[in-house]
Tab-separated table of C-alpha atoms in Angstrom:
chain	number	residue	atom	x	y	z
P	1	UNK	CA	-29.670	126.357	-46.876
P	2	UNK	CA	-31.194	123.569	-45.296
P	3	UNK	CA	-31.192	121.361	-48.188
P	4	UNK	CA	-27.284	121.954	-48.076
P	5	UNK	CA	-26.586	121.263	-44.660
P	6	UNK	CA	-28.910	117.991	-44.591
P	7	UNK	CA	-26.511	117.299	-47.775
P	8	UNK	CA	-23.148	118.002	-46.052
P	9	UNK	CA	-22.328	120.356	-48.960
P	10	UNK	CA	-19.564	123.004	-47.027
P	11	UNK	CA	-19.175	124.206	-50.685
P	12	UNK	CA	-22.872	125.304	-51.408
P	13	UNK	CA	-23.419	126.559	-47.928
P	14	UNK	CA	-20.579	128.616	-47.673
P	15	UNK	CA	-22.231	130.378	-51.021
P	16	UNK	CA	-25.548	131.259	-49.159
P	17	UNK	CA	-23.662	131.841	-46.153
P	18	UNK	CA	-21.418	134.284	-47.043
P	19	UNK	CA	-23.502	136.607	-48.434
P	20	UNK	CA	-25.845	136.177	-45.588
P	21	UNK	CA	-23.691	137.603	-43.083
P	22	UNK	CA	-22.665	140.515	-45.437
P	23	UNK	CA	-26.210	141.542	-45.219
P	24	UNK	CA	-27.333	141.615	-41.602
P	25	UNK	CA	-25.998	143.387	-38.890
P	26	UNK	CA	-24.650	140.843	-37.029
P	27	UNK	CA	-20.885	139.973	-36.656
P	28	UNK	CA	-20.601	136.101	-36.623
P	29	UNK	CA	-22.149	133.516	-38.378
P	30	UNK	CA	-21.866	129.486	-37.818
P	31	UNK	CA	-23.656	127.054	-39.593
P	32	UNK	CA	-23.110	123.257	-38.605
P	33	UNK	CA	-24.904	120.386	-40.287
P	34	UNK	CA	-26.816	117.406	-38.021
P	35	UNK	CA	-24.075	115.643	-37.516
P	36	UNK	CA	-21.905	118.953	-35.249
P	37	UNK	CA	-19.674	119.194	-37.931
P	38	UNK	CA	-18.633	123.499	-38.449
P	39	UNK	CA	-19.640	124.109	-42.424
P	40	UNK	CA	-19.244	127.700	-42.161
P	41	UNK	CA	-17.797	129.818	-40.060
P	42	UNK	CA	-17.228	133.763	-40.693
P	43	UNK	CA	-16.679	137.080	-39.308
P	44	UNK	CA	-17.994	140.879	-40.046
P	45	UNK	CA	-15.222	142.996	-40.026
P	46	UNK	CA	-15.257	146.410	-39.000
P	47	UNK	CA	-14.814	147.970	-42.423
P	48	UNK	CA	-17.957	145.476	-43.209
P	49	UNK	CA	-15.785	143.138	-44.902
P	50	UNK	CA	-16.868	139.547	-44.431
P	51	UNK	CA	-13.494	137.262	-43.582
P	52	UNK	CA	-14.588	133.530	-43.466
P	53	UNK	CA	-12.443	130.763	-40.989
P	54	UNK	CA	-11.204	127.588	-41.196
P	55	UNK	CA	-13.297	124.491	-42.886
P	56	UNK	CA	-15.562	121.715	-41.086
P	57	UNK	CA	-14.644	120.495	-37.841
P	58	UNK	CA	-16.724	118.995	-34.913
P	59	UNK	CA	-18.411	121.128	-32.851
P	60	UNK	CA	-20.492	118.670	-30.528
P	61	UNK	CA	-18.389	120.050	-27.511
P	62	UNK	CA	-20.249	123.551	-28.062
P	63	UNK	CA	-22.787	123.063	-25.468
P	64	UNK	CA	-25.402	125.929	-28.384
P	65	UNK	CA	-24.890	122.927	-31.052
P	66	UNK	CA	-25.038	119.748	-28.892
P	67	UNK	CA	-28.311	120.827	-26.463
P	68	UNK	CA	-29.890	122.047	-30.126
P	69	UNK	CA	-29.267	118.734	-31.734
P	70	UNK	CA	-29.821	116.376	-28.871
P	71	UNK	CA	-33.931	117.718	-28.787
P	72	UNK	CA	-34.193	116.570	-32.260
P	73	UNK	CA	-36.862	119.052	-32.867
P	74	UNK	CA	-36.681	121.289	-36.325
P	75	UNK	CA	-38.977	123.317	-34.253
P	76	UNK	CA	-37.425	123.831	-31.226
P	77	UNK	CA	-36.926	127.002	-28.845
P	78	UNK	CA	-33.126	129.181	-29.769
P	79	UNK	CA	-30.988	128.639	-27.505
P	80	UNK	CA	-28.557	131.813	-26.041
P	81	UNK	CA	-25.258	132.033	-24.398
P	82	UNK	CA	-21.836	134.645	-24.098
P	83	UNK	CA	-18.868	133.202	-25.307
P	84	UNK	CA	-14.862	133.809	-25.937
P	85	UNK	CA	-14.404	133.469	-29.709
P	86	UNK	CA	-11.359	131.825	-29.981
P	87	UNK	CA	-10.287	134.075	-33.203
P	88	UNK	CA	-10.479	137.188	-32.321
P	89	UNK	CA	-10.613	137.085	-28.430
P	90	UNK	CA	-14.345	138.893	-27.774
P	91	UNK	CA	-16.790	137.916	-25.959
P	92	UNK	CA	-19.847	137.444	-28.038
P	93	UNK	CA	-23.775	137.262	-27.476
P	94	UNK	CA	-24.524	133.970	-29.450
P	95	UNK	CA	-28.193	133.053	-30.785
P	96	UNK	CA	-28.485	129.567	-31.679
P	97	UNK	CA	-31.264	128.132	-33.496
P	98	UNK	CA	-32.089	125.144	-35.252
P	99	UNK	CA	-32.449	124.879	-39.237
P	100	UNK	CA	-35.044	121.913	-39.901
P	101	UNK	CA	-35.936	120.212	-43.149
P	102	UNK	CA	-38.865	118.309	-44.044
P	103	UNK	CA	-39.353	117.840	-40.130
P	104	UNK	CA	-36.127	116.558	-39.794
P	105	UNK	CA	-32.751	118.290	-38.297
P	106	UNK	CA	-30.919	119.367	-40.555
P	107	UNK	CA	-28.585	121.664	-38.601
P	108	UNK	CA	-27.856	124.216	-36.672
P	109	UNK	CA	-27.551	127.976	-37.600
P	110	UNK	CA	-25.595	130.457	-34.820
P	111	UNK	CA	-25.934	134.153	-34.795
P	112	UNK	CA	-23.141	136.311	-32.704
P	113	UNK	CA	-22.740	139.946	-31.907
P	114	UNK	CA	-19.995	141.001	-29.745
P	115	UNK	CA	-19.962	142.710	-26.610
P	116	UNK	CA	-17.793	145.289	-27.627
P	117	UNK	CA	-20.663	146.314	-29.966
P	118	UNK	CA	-23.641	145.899	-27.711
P	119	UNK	CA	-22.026	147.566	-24.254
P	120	UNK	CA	-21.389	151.170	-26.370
P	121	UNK	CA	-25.425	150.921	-27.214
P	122	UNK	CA	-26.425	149.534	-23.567
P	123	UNK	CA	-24.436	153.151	-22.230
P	124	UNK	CA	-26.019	155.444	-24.376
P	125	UNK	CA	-29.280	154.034	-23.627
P	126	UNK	CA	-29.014	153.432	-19.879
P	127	UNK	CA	-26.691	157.030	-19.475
P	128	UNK	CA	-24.903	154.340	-16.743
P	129	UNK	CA	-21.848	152.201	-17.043
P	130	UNK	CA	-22.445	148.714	-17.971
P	131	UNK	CA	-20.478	145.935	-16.917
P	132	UNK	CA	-21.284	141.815	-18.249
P	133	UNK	CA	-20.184	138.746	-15.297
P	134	UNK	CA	-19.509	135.397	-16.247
P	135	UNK	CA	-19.184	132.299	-14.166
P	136	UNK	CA	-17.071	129.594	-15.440
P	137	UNK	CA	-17.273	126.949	-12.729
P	138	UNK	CA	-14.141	128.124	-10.572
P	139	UNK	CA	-14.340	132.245	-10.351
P	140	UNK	CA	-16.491	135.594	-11.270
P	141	UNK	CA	-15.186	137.123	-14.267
P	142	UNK	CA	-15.484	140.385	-15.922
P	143	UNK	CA	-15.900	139.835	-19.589
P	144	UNK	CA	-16.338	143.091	-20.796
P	145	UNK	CA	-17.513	146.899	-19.409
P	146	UNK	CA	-17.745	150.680	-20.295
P	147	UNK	CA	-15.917	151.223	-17.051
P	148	UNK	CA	-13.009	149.460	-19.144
P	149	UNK	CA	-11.272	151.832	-21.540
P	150	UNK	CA	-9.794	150.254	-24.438
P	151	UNK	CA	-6.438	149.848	-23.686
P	152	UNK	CA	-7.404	148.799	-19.295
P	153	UNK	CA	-9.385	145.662	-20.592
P	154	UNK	CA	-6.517	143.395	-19.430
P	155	UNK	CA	-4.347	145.963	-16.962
P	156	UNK	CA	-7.103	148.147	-14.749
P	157	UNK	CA	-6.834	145.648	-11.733
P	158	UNK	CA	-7.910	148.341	-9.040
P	159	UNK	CA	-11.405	148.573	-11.521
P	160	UNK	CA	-11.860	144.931	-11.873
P	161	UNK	CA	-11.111	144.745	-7.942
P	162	UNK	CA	-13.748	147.249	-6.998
P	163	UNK	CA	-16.348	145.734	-9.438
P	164	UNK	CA	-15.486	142.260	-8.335
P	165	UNK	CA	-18.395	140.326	-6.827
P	166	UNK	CA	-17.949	136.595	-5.593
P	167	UNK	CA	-19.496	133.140	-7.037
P	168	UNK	CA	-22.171	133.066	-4.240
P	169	UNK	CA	-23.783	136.571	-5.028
P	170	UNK	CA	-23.331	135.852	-8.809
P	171	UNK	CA	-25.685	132.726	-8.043
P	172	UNK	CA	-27.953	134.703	-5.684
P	173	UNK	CA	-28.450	137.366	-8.766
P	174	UNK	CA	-28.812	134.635	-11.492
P	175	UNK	CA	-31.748	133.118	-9.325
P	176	UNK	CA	-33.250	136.297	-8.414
P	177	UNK	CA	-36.829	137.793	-10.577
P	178	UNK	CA	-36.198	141.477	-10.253
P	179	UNK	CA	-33.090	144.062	-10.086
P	180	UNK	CA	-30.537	143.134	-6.618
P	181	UNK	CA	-29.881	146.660	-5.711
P	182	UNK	CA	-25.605	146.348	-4.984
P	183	UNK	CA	-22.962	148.380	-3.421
P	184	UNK	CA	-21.679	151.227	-3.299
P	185	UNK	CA	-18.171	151.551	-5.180
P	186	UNK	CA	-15.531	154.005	-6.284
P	187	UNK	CA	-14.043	153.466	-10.048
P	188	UNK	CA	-11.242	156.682	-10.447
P	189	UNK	CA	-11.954	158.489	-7.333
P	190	UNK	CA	-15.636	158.756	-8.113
P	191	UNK	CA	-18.355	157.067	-6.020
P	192	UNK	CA	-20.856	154.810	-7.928
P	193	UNK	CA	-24.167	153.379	-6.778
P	194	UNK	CA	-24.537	149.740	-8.551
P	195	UNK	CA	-27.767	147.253	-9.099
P	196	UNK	CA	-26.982	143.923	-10.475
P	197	UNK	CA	-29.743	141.633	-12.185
P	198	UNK	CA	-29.452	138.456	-14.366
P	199	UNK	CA	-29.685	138.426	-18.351
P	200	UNK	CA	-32.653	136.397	-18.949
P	201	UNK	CA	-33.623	135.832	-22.489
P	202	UNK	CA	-36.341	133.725	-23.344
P	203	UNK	CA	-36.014	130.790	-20.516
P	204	UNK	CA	-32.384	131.430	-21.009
P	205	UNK	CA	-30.010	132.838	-17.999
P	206	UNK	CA	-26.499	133.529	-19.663
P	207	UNK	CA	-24.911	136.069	-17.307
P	208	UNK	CA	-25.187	138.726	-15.164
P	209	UNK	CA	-24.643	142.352	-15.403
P	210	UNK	CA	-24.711	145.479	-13.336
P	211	UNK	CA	-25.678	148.855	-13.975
P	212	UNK	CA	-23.669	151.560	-12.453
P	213	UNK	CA	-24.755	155.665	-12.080
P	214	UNK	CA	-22.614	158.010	-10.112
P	215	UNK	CA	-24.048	158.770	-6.536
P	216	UNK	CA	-23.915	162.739	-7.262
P	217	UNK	CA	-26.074	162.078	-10.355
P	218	UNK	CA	-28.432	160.034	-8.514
P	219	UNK	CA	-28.898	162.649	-5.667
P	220	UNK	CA	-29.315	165.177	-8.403
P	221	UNK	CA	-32.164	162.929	-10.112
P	222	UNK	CA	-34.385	163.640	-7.106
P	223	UNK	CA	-37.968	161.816	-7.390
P	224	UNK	CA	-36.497	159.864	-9.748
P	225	UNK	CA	-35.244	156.501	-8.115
P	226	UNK	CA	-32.404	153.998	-7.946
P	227	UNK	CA	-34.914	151.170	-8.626
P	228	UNK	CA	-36.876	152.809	-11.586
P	229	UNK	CA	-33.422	153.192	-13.904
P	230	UNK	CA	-32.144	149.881	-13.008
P	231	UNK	CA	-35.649	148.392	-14.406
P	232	UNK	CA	-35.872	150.595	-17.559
P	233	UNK	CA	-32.104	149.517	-18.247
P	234	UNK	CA	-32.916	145.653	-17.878
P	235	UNK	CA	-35.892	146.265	-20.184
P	236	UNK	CA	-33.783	148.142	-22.622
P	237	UNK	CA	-30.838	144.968	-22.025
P	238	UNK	CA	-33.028	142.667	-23.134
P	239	UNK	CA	-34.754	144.485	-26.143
P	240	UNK	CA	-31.435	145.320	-27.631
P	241	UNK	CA	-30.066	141.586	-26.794
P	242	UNK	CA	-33.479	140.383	-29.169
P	243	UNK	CA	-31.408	141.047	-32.225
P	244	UNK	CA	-29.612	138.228	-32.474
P	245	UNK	CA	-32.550	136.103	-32.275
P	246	UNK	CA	-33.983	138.529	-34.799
P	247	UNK	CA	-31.470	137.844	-37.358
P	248	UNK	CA	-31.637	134.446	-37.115
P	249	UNK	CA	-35.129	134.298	-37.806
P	250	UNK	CA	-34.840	136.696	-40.486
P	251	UNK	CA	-31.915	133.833	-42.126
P	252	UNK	CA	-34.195	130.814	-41.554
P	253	UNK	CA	-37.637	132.407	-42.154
P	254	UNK	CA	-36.846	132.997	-46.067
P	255	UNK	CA	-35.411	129.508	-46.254
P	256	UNK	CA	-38.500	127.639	-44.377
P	257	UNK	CA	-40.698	129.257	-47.178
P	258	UNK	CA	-38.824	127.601	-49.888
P	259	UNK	CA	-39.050	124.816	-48.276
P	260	UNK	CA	-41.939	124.408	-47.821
P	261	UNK	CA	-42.804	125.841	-51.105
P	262	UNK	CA	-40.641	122.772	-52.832
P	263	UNK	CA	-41.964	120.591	-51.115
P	264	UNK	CA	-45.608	121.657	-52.178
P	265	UNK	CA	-44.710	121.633	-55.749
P	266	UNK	CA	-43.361	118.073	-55.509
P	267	UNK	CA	-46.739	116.927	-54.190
P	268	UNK	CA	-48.564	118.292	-57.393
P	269	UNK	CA	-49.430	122.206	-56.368
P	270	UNK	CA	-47.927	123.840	-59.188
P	271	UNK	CA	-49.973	126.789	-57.700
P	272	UNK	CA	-48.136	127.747	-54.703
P	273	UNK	CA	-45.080	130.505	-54.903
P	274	UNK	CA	-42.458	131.286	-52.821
P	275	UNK	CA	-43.136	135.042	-52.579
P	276	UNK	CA	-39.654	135.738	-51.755
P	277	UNK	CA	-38.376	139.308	-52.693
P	278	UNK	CA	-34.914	140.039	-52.037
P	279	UNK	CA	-31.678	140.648	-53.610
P	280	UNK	CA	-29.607	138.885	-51.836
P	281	UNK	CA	-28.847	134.846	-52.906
P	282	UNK	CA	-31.676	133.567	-51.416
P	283	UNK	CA	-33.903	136.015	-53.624
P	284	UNK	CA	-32.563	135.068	-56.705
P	285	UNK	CA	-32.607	131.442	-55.511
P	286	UNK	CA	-36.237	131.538	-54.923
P	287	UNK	CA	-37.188	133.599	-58.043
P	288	UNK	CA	-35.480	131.462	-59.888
P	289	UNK	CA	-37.696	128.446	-58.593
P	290	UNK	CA	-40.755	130.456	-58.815
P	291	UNK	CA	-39.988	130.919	-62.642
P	292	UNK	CA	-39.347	126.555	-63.050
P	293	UNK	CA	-42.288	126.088	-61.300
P	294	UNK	CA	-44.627	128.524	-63.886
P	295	UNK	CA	-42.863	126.932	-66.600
P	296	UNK	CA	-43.625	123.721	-65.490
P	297	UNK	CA	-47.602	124.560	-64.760
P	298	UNK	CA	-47.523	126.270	-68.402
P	299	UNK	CA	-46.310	122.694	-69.709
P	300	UNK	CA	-48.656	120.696	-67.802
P	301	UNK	CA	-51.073	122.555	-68.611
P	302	UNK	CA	-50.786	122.116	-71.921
P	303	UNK	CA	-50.650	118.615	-72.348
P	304	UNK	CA	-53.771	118.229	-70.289
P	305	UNK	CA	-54.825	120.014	-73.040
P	306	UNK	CA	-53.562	117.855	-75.621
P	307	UNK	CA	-54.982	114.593	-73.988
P	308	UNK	CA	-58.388	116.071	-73.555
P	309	UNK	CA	-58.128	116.576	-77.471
P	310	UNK	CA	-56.865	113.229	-78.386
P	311	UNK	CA	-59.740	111.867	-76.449
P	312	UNK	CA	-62.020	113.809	-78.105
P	313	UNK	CA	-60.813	112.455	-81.488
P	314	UNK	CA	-61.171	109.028	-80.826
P	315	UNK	CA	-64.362	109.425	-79.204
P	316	UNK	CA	-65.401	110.844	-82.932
P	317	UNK	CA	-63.411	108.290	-84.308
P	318	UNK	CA	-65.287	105.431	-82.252
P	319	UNK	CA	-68.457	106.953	-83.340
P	320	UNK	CA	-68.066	107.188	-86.870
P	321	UNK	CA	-66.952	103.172	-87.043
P	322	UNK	CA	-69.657	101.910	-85.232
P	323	UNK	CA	-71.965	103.758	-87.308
P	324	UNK	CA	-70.307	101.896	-90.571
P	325	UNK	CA	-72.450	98.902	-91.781
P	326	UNK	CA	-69.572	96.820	-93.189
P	327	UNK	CA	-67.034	95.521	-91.162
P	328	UNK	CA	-63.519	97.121	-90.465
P	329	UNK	CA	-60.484	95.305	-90.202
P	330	UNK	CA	-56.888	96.482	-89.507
P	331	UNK	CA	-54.096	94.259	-89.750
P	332	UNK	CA	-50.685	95.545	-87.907
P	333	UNK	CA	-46.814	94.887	-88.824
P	334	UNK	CA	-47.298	91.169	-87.565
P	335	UNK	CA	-49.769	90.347	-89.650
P	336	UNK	CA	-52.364	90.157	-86.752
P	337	UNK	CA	-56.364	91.448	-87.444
P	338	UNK	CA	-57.749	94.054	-85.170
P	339	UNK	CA	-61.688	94.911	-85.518
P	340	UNK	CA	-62.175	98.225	-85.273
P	341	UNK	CA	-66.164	98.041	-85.318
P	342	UNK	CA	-69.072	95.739	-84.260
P	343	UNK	CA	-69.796	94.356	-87.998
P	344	UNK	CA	-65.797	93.459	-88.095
P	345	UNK	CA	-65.851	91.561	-84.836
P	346	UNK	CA	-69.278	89.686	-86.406
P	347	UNK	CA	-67.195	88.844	-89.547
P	348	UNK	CA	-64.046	87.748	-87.564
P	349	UNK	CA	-66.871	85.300	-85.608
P	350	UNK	CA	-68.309	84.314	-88.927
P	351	UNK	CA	-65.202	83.041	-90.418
P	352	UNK	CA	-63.641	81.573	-87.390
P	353	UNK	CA	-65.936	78.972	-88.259
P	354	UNK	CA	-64.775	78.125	-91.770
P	355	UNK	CA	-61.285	79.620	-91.107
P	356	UNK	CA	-58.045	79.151	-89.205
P	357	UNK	CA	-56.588	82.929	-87.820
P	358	UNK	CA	-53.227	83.817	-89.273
P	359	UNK	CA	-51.630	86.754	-91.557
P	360	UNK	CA	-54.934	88.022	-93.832
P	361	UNK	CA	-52.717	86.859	-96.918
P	362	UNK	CA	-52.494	83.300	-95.860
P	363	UNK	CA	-56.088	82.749	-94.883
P	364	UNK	CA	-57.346	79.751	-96.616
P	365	UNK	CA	-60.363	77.415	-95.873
P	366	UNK	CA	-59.510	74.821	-93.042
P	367	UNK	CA	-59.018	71.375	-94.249
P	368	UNK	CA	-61.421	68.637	-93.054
């Protein structure tokens, strides 16, 4: 994959892409080359079809792709953010990381699961209602919730009113190290109790969210507090919200191997493998290189044995001249005398003295 994307080749990484995303669990997959320009782009449908999008086009105003690529580093920390996707209008959780070849950038690979997916999970883990805040420089949105039904994610303006906090406590939250215990609020004629904390990943802070659990259930908990499920949620929030830097890792982890694996050959160790086992592309891709490169030790191997021979041979051959008293002379297609021994190269001495060199057929006493 990286040798692809350092070679601008949509064609060949559209190949490994696709199948790629077919095999993990996630639900979007970009992969842009160095220079920001899109060179796959595809979605996981529901039925776990794979659909894939439109062709390249410049991504450097995708702040994932342009932050990525201006650090220059093949090695460099992912980088995390919720988006819109423009497509299919959900928010996603993208994990962007970067794909690096030979220590060089060679592009950048972008992992997305939506929300719709992740808030479902979040609920039956938390047994509270989730809801995900986004600033985006001018008001507080609601981007997606399980106090949302389905069909109330654009129409249930009394919810969205009564979960509504403003830009100033969505800042205050973001900068905060622990759970804000909220408000009090009533969604449908039932009171809720809701804590608010930021979604920190890494050194990443992409959002906020709150946690909401009905005030009758809470009273009915007893010892159990407010505080303590807000904290087990967050840790569950963030454990779940791993996966997408999972994946990635699991795409680029395969490829670094082979990488690096190439690259080892090229220097002369015909010893190394890939040990790559899979049966997706990048399996056979790597099997397939593991079986060139025994092929090509087998035929190395071989000739070394071949030239150790030959050099055996004309060590014997060297010997058995130099033990021959009379002199040895070979003349080649020019007519030219080569001594193979000691007693030629005295007899070539002896008659350069009587003799001019030429063709051994025209060799005639020098005149005086």
């Amino acid at each position: 994959m990286a040798e692809a994307l350092a070679g601008h080749d949509a064609e060949r990484v559209s190949s490994l892409g696709m199948p790629l995303l077919g095999g993990w669990e996630a639900e979007c997959l970009i992969l842009a080359d160095a220079d920001s320009r899109q060179m796959f782009h595809a979605l996981r449908q529901p039925d776990g079809s794979v659909v894939s999008l439109e062709g390249p086009k410049d991504l450097s105003d995708l702040w994932l792709v342009s932050s990525i690529l201006a650090d220059q580093d093949p090695n460099g920390s992912p980088r995390r953010g919720i988006g819109l996707h423009p497509v299919d209008q959900r928010y996603y959780y993208f994990t962007a990381v970067p794909v690096g070849l030979n220590d060089r950038m060679a592009g950048v690979a972008i992992i997305g699961t939506s929300l719709d997916t992740l808030l479902p999970l979040f609920k039956e883990t938390s047994l509270a209602h989730v809801t995900i805040y986004l600033y985006d420089g001018e008001a507080v949105r609601i981007v997606s919730g399980t106090f949302l039904l389905p069909k109330e994610q654009t129409v249930a303006t009394n919810v969205l009113d009564a979960l509504a906090i403003t830009p100033d406590v969505y800042q205050e939250i973001l900068r905060s190290t622990g759970v804000t215990i909220g408000r009090n609020v009533t969604v449908r004629g039932r009171p809720y109790r809701v804590a608010y904390a930021p979604i920190a990943i890494g050194g990443d802070r992409i959002g906020v969210f709150s946690v909401g659990l009905p005030i009758d259930f809470i009273l009915s908990a007893g010892a159990v507090s407010r505080n303590t499920y807000a904290t087990l949620f967050s840790a569950a929030v963030v454990s779940v919200i791993l996966i997408g830097y999972v994946i990635a890792r699991r795409i680029t982890g395969p490829l670094s191997r082979l990488v690096r694996t190439s690259q080892a050959v090229a220097e002369g160790d015909l010893g190394q493998r890939t040990g790559i086992e899979s049966a997706d592309e990048i399996g056979v891709l790597a099997a397939t290189f593991d079986q060139m490169t025994e092929r090509l030790a087998e035929r190395t191997h071989e000739l070394e044995r071949l030239l150790y021979a030959y050099k055996e041979s004309a060590g014997r051959m060297r010997s058995i001249l130099a033990s021959i008293g009379d002199g040895v002379i070979l003349e080649d297609v020019d007519g030219n005398l080569i001594p193979l021994n000691r007693a030629a190269e005295a007899l070539l001495e002896e008659l350069a003295a009587s003799f001019r060199f030429g063709p051994l057929r025209e060799l005639s006493c020098s005149e005086e």
